[in-house]
mmCIF file with all atom_site columns, C-alpha atoms in Angstrom:
data_model
loop_
_atom_site.group_PDB
_atom_site.id
_atom_site.type_symbol
_atom_site.label_atom_id
_atom_site.label_alt_id
_atom_site.label_comp_id
_atom_site.label_asym_id
_atom_site.label_entity_id
_atom_site.label_seq_id
_atom_site.pdbx_PDB_ins_code
_atom_site.Cartn_x
_atom_site.Cartn_y
_atom_site.Cartn_z
_atom_site.occupancy
_atom_site.B_iso_or_equiv
_atom_site.pdbx_formal_charge
_atom_site.auth_seq_id
_atom_site.auth_comp_id
_atom_site.auth_asym_id
_atom_site.auth_atom_id
_atom_site.pdbx_PDB_model_num
ATOM 1   C CA . MET A 1 1   ? -11.788 5.341   -23.977 1.00 33.00 ? 1   MET A CA 1
ATOM 2   C CA . GLN A 1 2   ? -15.289 3.903   -21.994 1.00 42.00 ? 2   GLN A CA 1
ATOM 3   C CA . GLN A 1 3   ? -14.096 0.877   -20.194 1.00 54.00 ? 3   GLN A CA 1
ATOM 4   C CA . MET A 1 4   ? -16.576 -2.912  -20.633 1.00 66.00 ? 4   MET A CA 1
ATOM 5   C CA . LYS A 1 5   ? -18.745 -3.286  -17.570 1.00 83.00 ? 5   LYS A CA 1
ATOM 6   C CA . ARG A 1 6   ? -17.994 -6.724  -15.763 1.00 94.00 ? 6   ARG A CA 1
ATOM 7   C CA . GLN A 1 7   ? -20.242 -8.516  -15.309 1.00 97.00 ? 7   GLN A CA 1
ATOM 8   C CA . ALA A 1 8   ? -21.658 -11.427 -15.337 1.00 98.00 ? 8   ALA A CA 1
ATOM 9   C CA . VAL A 1 9   ? -25.367 -13.341 -15.027 1.00 98.00 ? 9   VAL A CA 1
ATOM 10  C CA . LEU A 1 10  ? -24.988 -17.134 -14.900 1.00 98.00 ? 10  LEU A CA 1
ATOM 11  C CA . THR A 1 11  ? -28.496 -20.256 -13.809 1.00 98.00 ? 11  THR A CA 1
ATOM 12  C CA . ARG A 1 12  ? -27.414 -23.007 -12.945 1.00 98.00 ? 12  ARG A CA 1
ATOM 13  C CA . THR A 1 13  ? -30.177 -25.759 -12.010 1.00 98.00 ? 13  THR A CA 1
ATOM 14  C CA . THR A 1 14  ? -29.615 -29.134 -10.811 1.00 98.00 ? 14  THR A CA 1
ATOM 15  C CA . LYS A 1 15  ? -30.725 -32.112 -8.439  1.00 97.00 ? 15  LYS A CA 1
ATOM 16  C CA . GLU A 1 16  ? -29.974 -30.677 -4.867  1.00 98.00 ? 16  GLU A CA 1
ATOM 17  C CA . THR A 1 17  ? -30.118 -26.457 -6.315  1.00 98.00 ? 17  THR A CA 1
ATOM 18  C CA . ASP A 1 18  ? -31.377 -23.822 -8.066  1.00 98.00 ? 18  ASP A CA 1
ATOM 19  C CA . ILE A 1 19  ? -29.163 -21.017 -8.042  1.00 98.00 ? 19  ILE A CA 1
ATOM 20  C CA . SER A 1 20  ? -29.529 -18.005 -9.836  1.00 98.00 ? 20  SER A CA 1
ATOM 21  C CA . LEU A 1 21  ? -26.508 -14.551 -9.766  1.00 98.00 ? 21  LEU A CA 1
ATOM 22  C CA . SER A 1 22  ? -25.922 -11.411 -11.135 1.00 98.00 ? 22  SER A CA 1
ATOM 23  C CA . LEU A 1 23  ? -22.659 -10.046 -11.025 1.00 98.00 ? 23  LEU A CA 1
ATOM 24  C CA . GLN A 1 24  ? -21.061 -6.641  -11.680 1.00 98.00 ? 24  GLN A CA 1
ATOM 25  C CA . LEU A 1 25  ? -17.315 -6.653  -9.896  1.00 97.00 ? 25  LEU A CA 1
ATOM 26  C CA . ASP A 1 26  ? -17.950 -2.345  -10.515 1.00 95.00 ? 26  ASP A CA 1
ATOM 27  C CA . GLY A 1 27  ? -20.763 -2.277  -7.702  1.00 96.00 ? 27  GLY A CA 1
ATOM 28  C CA . GLY A 1 28  ? -23.927 -2.519  -7.727  1.00 97.00 ? 28  GLY A CA 1
ATOM 29  C CA . PRO A 1 29  ? -27.127 -3.279  -5.015  1.00 98.00 ? 29  PRO A CA 1
ATOM 30  C CA . VAL A 1 30  ? -26.119 -6.357  -3.537  1.00 98.00 ? 30  VAL A CA 1
ATOM 31  C CA . GLU A 1 31  ? -29.388 -9.085  -2.664  1.00 98.00 ? 31  GLU A CA 1
ATOM 32  C CA . ILE A 1 32  ? -28.434 -12.251 -1.261  1.00 98.00 ? 32  ILE A CA 1
ATOM 33  C CA . ALA A 1 33  ? -30.987 -15.147 -0.296  1.00 98.00 ? 33  ALA A CA 1
ATOM 34  C CA . THR A 1 34  ? -28.828 -19.170 0.496   1.00 98.00 ? 34  THR A CA 1
ATOM 35  C CA . GLY A 1 35  ? -32.031 -20.240 2.659   1.00 98.00 ? 35  GLY A CA 1
ATOM 36  C CA . VAL A 1 36  ? -28.583 -20.728 5.307   1.00 98.00 ? 36  VAL A CA 1
ATOM 37  C CA . GLY A 1 37  ? -29.029 -16.821 7.605   1.00 98.00 ? 37  GLY A CA 1
ATOM 38  C CA . PHE A 1 38  ? -25.307 -16.662 8.355   1.00 98.00 ? 38  PHE A CA 1
ATOM 39  C CA . PHE A 1 39  ? -24.520 -17.674 5.075   1.00 98.00 ? 39  PHE A CA 1
ATOM 40  C CA . ASP A 1 40  ? -25.655 -14.466 3.249   1.00 98.00 ? 40  ASP A CA 1
ATOM 41  C CA . HIS A 1 41  ? -24.393 -13.108 5.928   1.00 98.00 ? 41  HIS A CA 1
ATOM 42  C CA . MET A 1 42  ? -20.545 -14.119 4.681   1.00 98.00 ? 42  MET A CA 1
ATOM 43  C CA . LEU A 1 43  ? -21.786 -13.408 1.056   1.00 98.00 ? 43  LEU A CA 1
ATOM 44  C CA . THR A 1 44  ? -23.064 -10.238 1.484   1.00 98.00 ? 44  THR A CA 1
ATOM 45  C CA . ALA A 1 45  ? -19.747 -9.034  3.527   1.00 98.00 ? 45  ALA A CA 1
ATOM 46  C CA . LEU A 1 46  ? -18.155 -11.222 0.805   1.00 98.00 ? 46  LEU A CA 1
ATOM 47  C CA . ALA A 1 47  ? -19.799 -9.279  -1.680  1.00 98.00 ? 47  ALA A CA 1
ATOM 48  C CA . VAL A 1 48  ? -19.447 -5.426  -0.277  1.00 98.00 ? 48  VAL A CA 1
ATOM 49  C CA . HIS A 1 49  ? -16.139 -5.730  0.333   1.00 98.00 ? 49  HIS A CA 1
ATOM 50  C CA . GLY A 1 50  ? -14.895 -6.438  -2.613  1.00 98.00 ? 50  GLY A CA 1
ATOM 51  C CA . GLY A 1 51  ? -17.146 -4.010  -3.736  1.00 98.00 ? 51  GLY A CA 1
ATOM 52  C CA . TRP A 1 52  ? -19.177 -5.880  -6.286  1.00 98.00 ? 52  TRP A CA 1
ATOM 53  C CA . GLY A 1 53  ? -22.201 -5.015  -7.474  1.00 98.00 ? 53  GLY A CA 1
ATOM 54  C CA . LEU A 1 54  ? -24.366 -8.866  -6.307  1.00 98.00 ? 54  LEU A CA 1
ATOM 55  C CA . THR A 1 55  ? -27.257 -10.733 -6.233  1.00 98.00 ? 55  THR A CA 1
ATOM 56  C CA . LEU A 1 56  ? -28.034 -14.393 -5.959  1.00 98.00 ? 56  LEU A CA 1
ATOM 57  C CA . HIS A 1 57  ? -30.723 -17.146 -5.005  1.00 98.00 ? 57  HIS A CA 1
ATOM 58  C CA . CYS A 1 58  ? -30.756 -20.344 -3.930  1.00 98.00 ? 58  CYS A CA 1
ATOM 59  C CA . ARG A 1 59  ? -33.092 -23.177 -3.664  1.00 98.00 ? 59  ARG A CA 1
ATOM 60  C CA . GLY A 1 60  ? -31.588 -25.855 -2.500  1.00 98.00 ? 60  GLY A CA 1
ATOM 61  C CA . ASP A 1 61  ? -31.841 -29.242 -0.337  1.00 97.00 ? 61  ASP A CA 1
ATOM 62  C CA . LEU A 1 62  ? -32.089 -27.816 3.493   1.00 97.00 ? 62  LEU A CA 1
ATOM 63  C CA . GLU A 1 63  ? -33.113 -30.598 4.407   1.00 97.00 ? 63  GLU A CA 1
ATOM 64  C CA . VAL A 1 64  ? -30.619 -33.174 4.440   1.00 95.00 ? 64  VAL A CA 1
ATOM 65  C CA . ASP A 1 65  ? -28.389 -30.042 5.397   1.00 96.00 ? 65  ASP A CA 1
ATOM 66  C CA . CYS A 1 66  ? -26.482 -26.999 3.752   1.00 97.00 ? 66  CYS A CA 1
ATOM 67  C CA . HIS A 1 67  ? -23.475 -28.636 1.646   1.00 98.00 ? 67  HIS A CA 1
ATOM 68  C CA . HIS A 1 68  ? -25.568 -28.565 -1.626  1.00 98.00 ? 68  HIS A CA 1
ATOM 69  C CA . THR A 1 69  ? -26.083 -25.279 -1.235  1.00 98.00 ? 69  THR A CA 1
ATOM 70  C CA . VAL A 1 70  ? -22.809 -23.205 0.416   1.00 98.00 ? 70  VAL A CA 1
ATOM 71  C CA . GLU A 1 71  ? -20.604 -25.448 -2.381  1.00 98.00 ? 71  GLU A CA 1
ATOM 72  C CA . ASP A 1 72  ? -23.157 -24.632 -5.458  1.00 98.00 ? 72  ASP A CA 1
ATOM 73  C CA . THR A 1 73  ? -22.734 -21.117 -4.860  1.00 98.00 ? 73  THR A CA 1
ATOM 74  C CA . GLY A 1 74  ? -19.292 -21.121 -4.514  1.00 98.00 ? 74  GLY A CA 1
ATOM 75  C CA . ILE A 1 75  ? -19.221 -22.918 -7.544  1.00 98.00 ? 75  ILE A CA 1
ATOM 76  C CA . VAL A 1 76  ? -21.686 -20.324 -9.798  1.00 98.00 ? 76  VAL A CA 1
ATOM 77  C CA . LEU A 1 77  ? -19.732 -17.435 -7.940  1.00 98.00 ? 77  LEU A CA 1
ATOM 78  C CA . GLY A 1 78  ? -16.981 -19.035 -9.635  1.00 98.00 ? 78  GLY A CA 1
ATOM 79  C CA . LYS A 1 79  ? -17.675 -19.136 -13.016 1.00 98.00 ? 79  LYS A CA 1
ATOM 80  C CA . ALA A 1 80  ? -19.675 -15.805 -12.994 1.00 98.00 ? 80  ALA A CA 1
ATOM 81  C CA . MET A 1 81  ? -15.723 -14.574 -11.543 1.00 98.00 ? 81  MET A CA 1
ATOM 82  C CA . ALA A 1 82  ? -14.244 -16.984 -14.418 1.00 97.00 ? 82  ALA A CA 1
ATOM 83  C CA . GLN A 1 83  ? -16.840 -15.402 -17.146 1.00 97.00 ? 83  GLN A CA 1
ATOM 84  C CA . VAL A 1 84  ? -16.121 -11.731 -16.283 1.00 96.00 ? 84  VAL A CA 1
ATOM 85  C CA . LEU A 1 85  ? -12.742 -11.623 -16.456 1.00 94.00 ? 85  LEU A CA 1
ATOM 86  C CA . GLY A 1 86  ? -11.746 -13.592 -19.786 1.00 92.00 ? 86  GLY A CA 1
ATOM 87  C CA . ASP A 1 87  ? -8.907  -13.970 -20.896 1.00 93.00 ? 87  ASP A CA 1
ATOM 88  C CA . ARG A 1 88  ? -7.569  -11.869 -17.566 1.00 94.00 ? 88  ARG A CA 1
ATOM 89  C CA . SER A 1 89  ? -6.152  -8.963  -19.191 1.00 93.00 ? 89  SER A CA 1
ATOM 90  C CA . GLY A 1 90  ? -6.202  -5.959  -17.725 1.00 93.00 ? 90  GLY A CA 1
ATOM 91  C CA . ILE A 1 91  ? -5.533  -6.440  -14.319 1.00 96.00 ? 91  ILE A CA 1
ATOM 92  C CA . ALA A 1 92  ? -3.390  -6.420  -10.796 1.00 96.00 ? 92  ALA A CA 1
ATOM 93  C CA . ARG A 1 93  ? -4.006  -10.011 -10.600 1.00 97.00 ? 93  ARG A CA 1
ATOM 94  C CA . TYR A 1 94  ? -2.257  -10.072 -7.942  1.00 98.00 ? 94  TYR A CA 1
ATOM 95  C CA . GLY A 1 95  ? -3.221  -9.491  -4.125  1.00 98.00 ? 95  GLY A CA 1
ATOM 96  C CA . SER A 1 96  ? -2.994  -10.801 -0.246  1.00 98.00 ? 96  SER A CA 1
ATOM 97  C CA . CYS A 1 97  ? -4.793  -8.915  3.227   1.00 98.00 ? 97  CYS A CA 1
ATOM 98  C CA . SER A 1 98  ? -4.780  -9.585  6.472   1.00 98.00 ? 98  SER A CA 1
ATOM 99  C CA . ILE A 1 99  ? -8.299  -9.090  8.427   1.00 98.00 ? 99  ILE A CA 1
ATOM 100 C CA . PRO A 1 100 ? -8.990  -9.188  12.169  1.00 98.00 ? 100 PRO A CA 1
ATOM 101 C CA . MET A 1 101 ? -12.173 -9.299  13.483  1.00 98.00 ? 101 MET A CA 1
ATOM 102 C CA . ASP A 1 102 ? -12.221 -8.629  17.746  1.00 98.00 ? 102 ASP A CA 1
ATOM 103 C CA . GLU A 1 103 ? -9.976  -11.998 18.603  1.00 98.00 ? 103 GLU A CA 1
ATOM 104 C CA . ALA A 1 104 ? -9.774  -13.268 15.341  1.00 98.00 ? 104 ALA A CA 1
ATOM 105 C CA . LEU A 1 105 ? -7.475  -12.771 12.506  1.00 98.00 ? 105 LEU A CA 1
ATOM 106 C CA . ALA A 1 106 ? -7.033  -13.815 8.844   1.00 98.00 ? 106 ALA A CA 1
ATOM 107 C CA . ALA A 1 107 ? -4.654  -13.956 5.822   1.00 98.00 ? 107 ALA A CA 1
ATOM 108 C CA . CYS A 1 108 ? -5.242  -14.127 1.706   1.00 98.00 ? 108 CYS A CA 1
ATOM 109 C CA . HIS A 1 109 ? -3.009  -14.032 -0.500  1.00 98.00 ? 109 HIS A CA 1
ATOM 110 C CA . LEU A 1 110 ? -4.075  -15.067 -4.242  1.00 98.00 ? 110 LEU A CA 1
ATOM 111 C CA . ASP A 1 111 ? -3.336  -15.036 -7.639  1.00 98.00 ? 111 ASP A CA 1
ATOM 112 C CA . VAL A 1 112 ? -5.262  -14.610 -9.970  1.00 97.00 ? 112 VAL A CA 1
ATOM 113 C CA . SER A 1 113 ? -3.740  -17.218 -12.141 1.00 95.00 ? 113 SER A CA 1
ATOM 114 C CA . GLY A 1 114 ? -6.006  -19.316 -13.673 1.00 95.00 ? 114 GLY A CA 1
ATOM 115 C CA . ARG A 1 115 ? -4.297  -22.221 -12.458 1.00 96.00 ? 115 ARG A CA 1
ATOM 116 C CA . PRO A 1 116 ? -6.789  -23.089 -9.754  1.00 98.00 ? 116 PRO A CA 1
ATOM 117 C CA . TYR A 1 117 ? -5.285  -23.745 -6.410  1.00 98.00 ? 117 TYR A CA 1
ATOM 118 C CA . LEU A 1 118 ? -6.387  -23.769 -2.311  1.00 98.00 ? 118 LEU A CA 1
ATOM 119 C CA . VAL A 1 119 ? -4.175  -24.317 0.886   1.00 98.00 ? 119 VAL A CA 1
ATOM 120 C CA . PHE A 1 120 ? -6.761  -24.092 3.681   1.00 98.00 ? 120 PHE A CA 1
ATOM 121 C CA . ASP A 1 121 ? -5.556  -23.939 7.248   1.00 98.00 ? 121 ASP A CA 1
ATOM 122 C CA . ALA A 1 122 ? -8.181  -22.641 10.258  1.00 98.00 ? 122 ALA A CA 1
ATOM 123 C CA . ALA A 1 123 ? -8.989  -24.509 12.921  1.00 98.00 ? 123 ALA A CA 1
ATOM 124 C CA . PHE A 1 124 ? -12.768 -23.969 14.103  1.00 98.00 ? 124 PHE A CA 1
ATOM 125 C CA . PRO A 1 125 ? -13.727 -23.981 17.613  1.00 98.00 ? 125 PRO A CA 1
ATOM 126 C CA . GLN A 1 126 ? -17.810 -23.923 17.147  1.00 98.00 ? 126 GLN A CA 1
ATOM 127 C CA . GLU A 1 127 ? -18.506 -26.525 14.393  1.00 98.00 ? 127 GLU A CA 1
ATOM 128 C CA . ARG A 1 128 ? -21.590 -24.982 13.994  1.00 98.00 ? 128 ARG A CA 1
ATOM 129 C CA . VAL A 1 129 ? -22.254 -20.921 13.114  1.00 98.00 ? 129 VAL A CA 1
ATOM 130 C CA . GLY A 1 130 ? -26.743 -20.515 13.382  1.00 97.00 ? 130 GLY A CA 1
ATOM 131 C CA . ASP A 1 131 ? -26.838 -22.894 10.233  1.00 96.00 ? 131 ASP A CA 1
ATOM 132 C CA . PHE A 1 132 ? -24.010 -22.983 8.139   1.00 98.00 ? 132 PHE A CA 1
ATOM 133 C CA . ASP A 1 133 ? -21.423 -25.406 9.829   1.00 98.00 ? 133 ASP A CA 1
ATOM 134 C CA . ALA A 1 134 ? -18.474 -24.399 9.350   1.00 98.00 ? 134 ALA A CA 1
ATOM 135 C CA . CYS A 1 135 ? -16.621 -27.468 7.725   1.00 98.00 ? 135 CYS A CA 1
ATOM 136 C CA . MET A 1 136 ? -18.549 -25.490 5.051   1.00 98.00 ? 136 MET A CA 1
ATOM 137 C CA . THR A 1 137 ? -16.475 -22.894 4.704   1.00 98.00 ? 137 THR A CA 1
ATOM 138 C CA . VAL A 1 138 ? -13.730 -25.272 3.413   1.00 98.00 ? 138 VAL A CA 1
ATOM 139 C CA . GLU A 1 139 ? -16.155 -26.649 0.939   1.00 98.00 ? 139 GLU A CA 1
ATOM 140 C CA . PHE A 1 140 ? -17.674 -23.417 -0.671  1.00 98.00 ? 140 PHE A CA 1
ATOM 141 C CA . MET A 1 141 ? -13.461 -21.780 -0.977  1.00 98.00 ? 141 MET A CA 1
ATOM 142 C CA . ARG A 1 142 ? -12.231 -24.859 -2.669  1.00 98.00 ? 142 ARG A CA 1
ATOM 143 C CA . ALA A 1 143 ? -16.082 -24.386 -5.419  1.00 98.00 ? 143 ALA A CA 1
ATOM 144 C CA . PHE A 1 144 ? -14.802 -20.744 -5.783  1.00 98.00 ? 144 PHE A CA 1
ATOM 145 C CA . CYS A 1 145 ? -10.962 -20.794 -6.411  1.00 98.00 ? 145 CYS A CA 1
ATOM 146 C CA . VAL A 1 146 ? -11.522 -23.872 -8.505  1.00 98.00 ? 146 VAL A CA 1
ATOM 147 C CA . ASN A 1 147 ? -14.152 -23.088 -11.106 1.00 98.00 ? 147 ASN A CA 1
ATOM 148 C CA . ALA A 1 148 ? -12.880 -18.878 -10.553 1.00 98.00 ? 148 ALA A CA 1
ATOM 149 C CA . GLY A 1 149 ? -8.721  -20.035 -11.586 1.00 98.00 ? 149 GLY A CA 1
ATOM 150 C CA . VAL A 1 150 ? -7.825  -18.751 -8.927  1.00 98.00 ? 150 VAL A CA 1
ATOM 151 C CA . THR A 1 151 ? -5.061  -19.661 -6.832  1.00 98.00 ? 151 THR A CA 1
ATOM 152 C CA . LEU A 1 152 ? -6.459  -18.791 -3.379  1.00 98.00 ? 152 LEU A CA 1
ATOM 153 C CA . HIS A 1 153 ? -4.001  -19.694 0.032   1.00 98.00 ? 153 HIS A CA 1
ATOM 154 C CA . ILE A 1 154 ? -6.026  -18.169 2.759   1.00 98.00 ? 154 ILE A CA 1
ATOM 155 C CA . ARG A 1 155 ? -6.059  -18.963 6.402   1.00 98.00 ? 155 ARG A CA 1
ATOM 156 C CA . CYS A 1 156 ? -6.963  -17.933 10.173  1.00 98.00 ? 156 CYS A CA 1
ATOM 157 C CA . GLU A 1 157 ? -4.319  -17.416 12.513  1.00 98.00 ? 157 GLU A CA 1
ATOM 158 C CA . TYR A 1 158 ? -6.105  -17.063 15.514  1.00 98.00 ? 158 TYR A CA 1
ATOM 159 C CA . GLY A 1 159 ? -9.404  -17.112 16.968  1.00 98.00 ? 159 GLY A CA 1
ATOM 160 C CA . SER A 1 160 ? -11.633 -18.435 19.364  1.00 98.00 ? 160 SER A CA 1
ATOM 161 C CA . ASN A 1 161 ? -15.081 -17.645 17.940  1.00 98.00 ? 161 ASN A CA 1
ATOM 162 C CA . SER A 1 162 ? -15.467 -19.412 14.671  1.00 98.00 ? 162 SER A CA 1
ATOM 163 C CA . HIS A 1 163 ? -18.088 -16.360 14.010  1.00 98.00 ? 163 HIS A CA 1
ATOM 164 C CA . HIS A 1 164 ? -15.016 -14.291 13.545  1.00 98.00 ? 164 HIS A CA 1
ATOM 165 C CA . MET A 1 165 ? -13.030 -16.077 12.460  1.00 98.00 ? 165 MET A CA 1
ATOM 166 C CA . ILE A 1 166 ? -14.878 -17.323 9.588   1.00 98.00 ? 166 ILE A CA 1
ATOM 167 C CA . GLU A 1 167 ? -16.232 -13.765 8.842   1.00 98.00 ? 167 GLU A CA 1
ATOM 168 C CA . ALA A 1 168 ? -12.742 -13.006 8.846   1.00 98.00 ? 168 ALA A CA 1
ATOM 169 C CA . MET A 1 169 ? -11.473 -14.814 6.520   1.00 99.00 ? 169 MET A CA 1
ATOM 170 C CA . PHE A 1 170 ? -14.670 -13.615 4.136   1.00 99.00 ? 170 PHE A CA 1
ATOM 171 C CA . LYS A 1 171 ? -13.186 -10.152 4.392   1.00 98.00 ? 171 LYS A CA 1
ATOM 172 C CA . ALA A 1 172 ? -9.879  -11.144 4.013   1.00 99.00 ? 172 ALA A CA 1
ATOM 173 C CA . LEU A 1 173 ? -10.835 -13.170 0.994   1.00 98.00 ? 173 LEU A CA 1
ATOM 174 C CA . ALA A 1 174 ? -12.652 -10.373 -0.216  1.00 98.00 ? 174 ALA A CA 1
ATOM 175 C CA . HIS A 1 175 ? -9.934  -7.109  0.109   1.00 98.00 ? 175 HIS A CA 1
ATOM 176 C CA . ALA A 1 176 ? -7.721  -9.760  -1.874  1.00 98.00 ? 176 ALA A CA 1
ATOM 177 C CA . LEU A 1 177 ? -10.153 -10.072 -5.427  1.00 98.00 ? 177 LEU A CA 1
ATOM 178 C CA . LYS A 1 178 ? -10.483 -5.721  -4.817  1.00 98.00 ? 178 LYS A CA 1
ATOM 179 C CA . ILE A 1 179 ? -6.117  -5.973  -5.067  1.00 98.00 ? 179 ILE A CA 1
ATOM 180 C CA . ALA A 1 180 ? -6.469  -8.551  -7.554  1.00 98.00 ? 180 ALA A CA 1
ATOM 181 C CA . LEU A 1 181 ? -8.993  -7.469  -9.312  1.00 97.00 ? 181 LEU A CA 1
ATOM 182 C CA . ALA A 1 182 ? -7.926  -3.213  -9.744  1.00 96.00 ? 182 ALA A CA 1
ATOM 183 C CA . PRO A 1 183 ? -7.772  -2.599  -13.794 1.00 93.00 ? 183 PRO A CA 1
ATOM 184 C CA . THR A 1 184 ? -5.349  -1.706  -15.192 1.00 92.00 ? 184 THR A CA 1
ATOM 185 C CA . ASP A 1 185 ? -4.406  -1.096  -18.686 1.00 83.00 ? 185 ASP A CA 1
ATOM 186 C CA . GLY A 1 186 ? -2.029  -3.074  -18.692 1.00 81.00 ? 186 GLY A CA 1
ATOM 187 C CA . GLU A 1 187 ? -2.479  -6.646  -21.243 1.00 84.00 ? 187 GLU A CA 1
ATOM 188 C CA . VAL A 1 188 ? -1.962  -10.123 -19.669 1.00 83.00 ? 188 VAL A CA 1
ATOM 189 C CA . LEU A 1 189 ? 0.307   -9.802  -16.987 1.00 82.00 ? 189 LEU A CA 1
ATOM 190 C CA . SER A 1 190 ? 2.455   -12.577 -17.325 1.00 79.00 ? 190 SER A CA 1
ATOM 191 C CA . THR A 1 191 ? 6.223   -13.426 -19.336 1.00 75.00 ? 191 THR A CA 1
ATOM 192 C CA . LYS A 1 192 ? 4.449   -16.144 -21.090 1.00 79.00 ? 192 LYS A CA 1
ATOM 193 C CA . GLY A 1 193 ? 1.753   -13.077 -22.152 1.00 76.00 ? 193 GLY A CA 1
ATOM 194 C CA . VAL A 1 194 ? -0.848  -15.327 -21.471 1.00 78.00 ? 194 VAL A CA 1
ATOM 195 C CA . LEU A 1 195 ? -2.716  -16.818 -17.980 1.00 76.00 ? 195 LEU A CA 1
#
């Protein structure tokens, strides 16, 4: 029996952003262009470490700041993830991973349950990494987990360089998702029989 392709294509246009996205959970090309260099770096890391194919282009109101670009990208990526997963049958559902990056250590634990919830714990010593506001890390995580329907607990245990801390968090998210989204032959992993 041939496995169904786990992919989604979405577009979203508002007065603040114009986003087009193609997501393939089982691999493919990665091409990211949001106009925010460090955010492109983080999304590329998320896709590569998650084993996804991801093409994402965003034109946002960067003359204001990066907020709308980062948050709206999280919304669209989350919606694409939810679309791909459907009733969430045939996946491992849970994933956990800790990732070190030099002096920083991040941990991510998640449940692809359909019930969005975010617990975020990180204190970044530098307010900006290039043209990315460090405080936007939580906004991306919140937008993604709410729209994907993921219970997400993510924290940076320690670190002194915001770049390393944020990158460790994105990579921990990628590896935890890779575990949780691994295909199984089973039904929905729930005693209720439905998520």
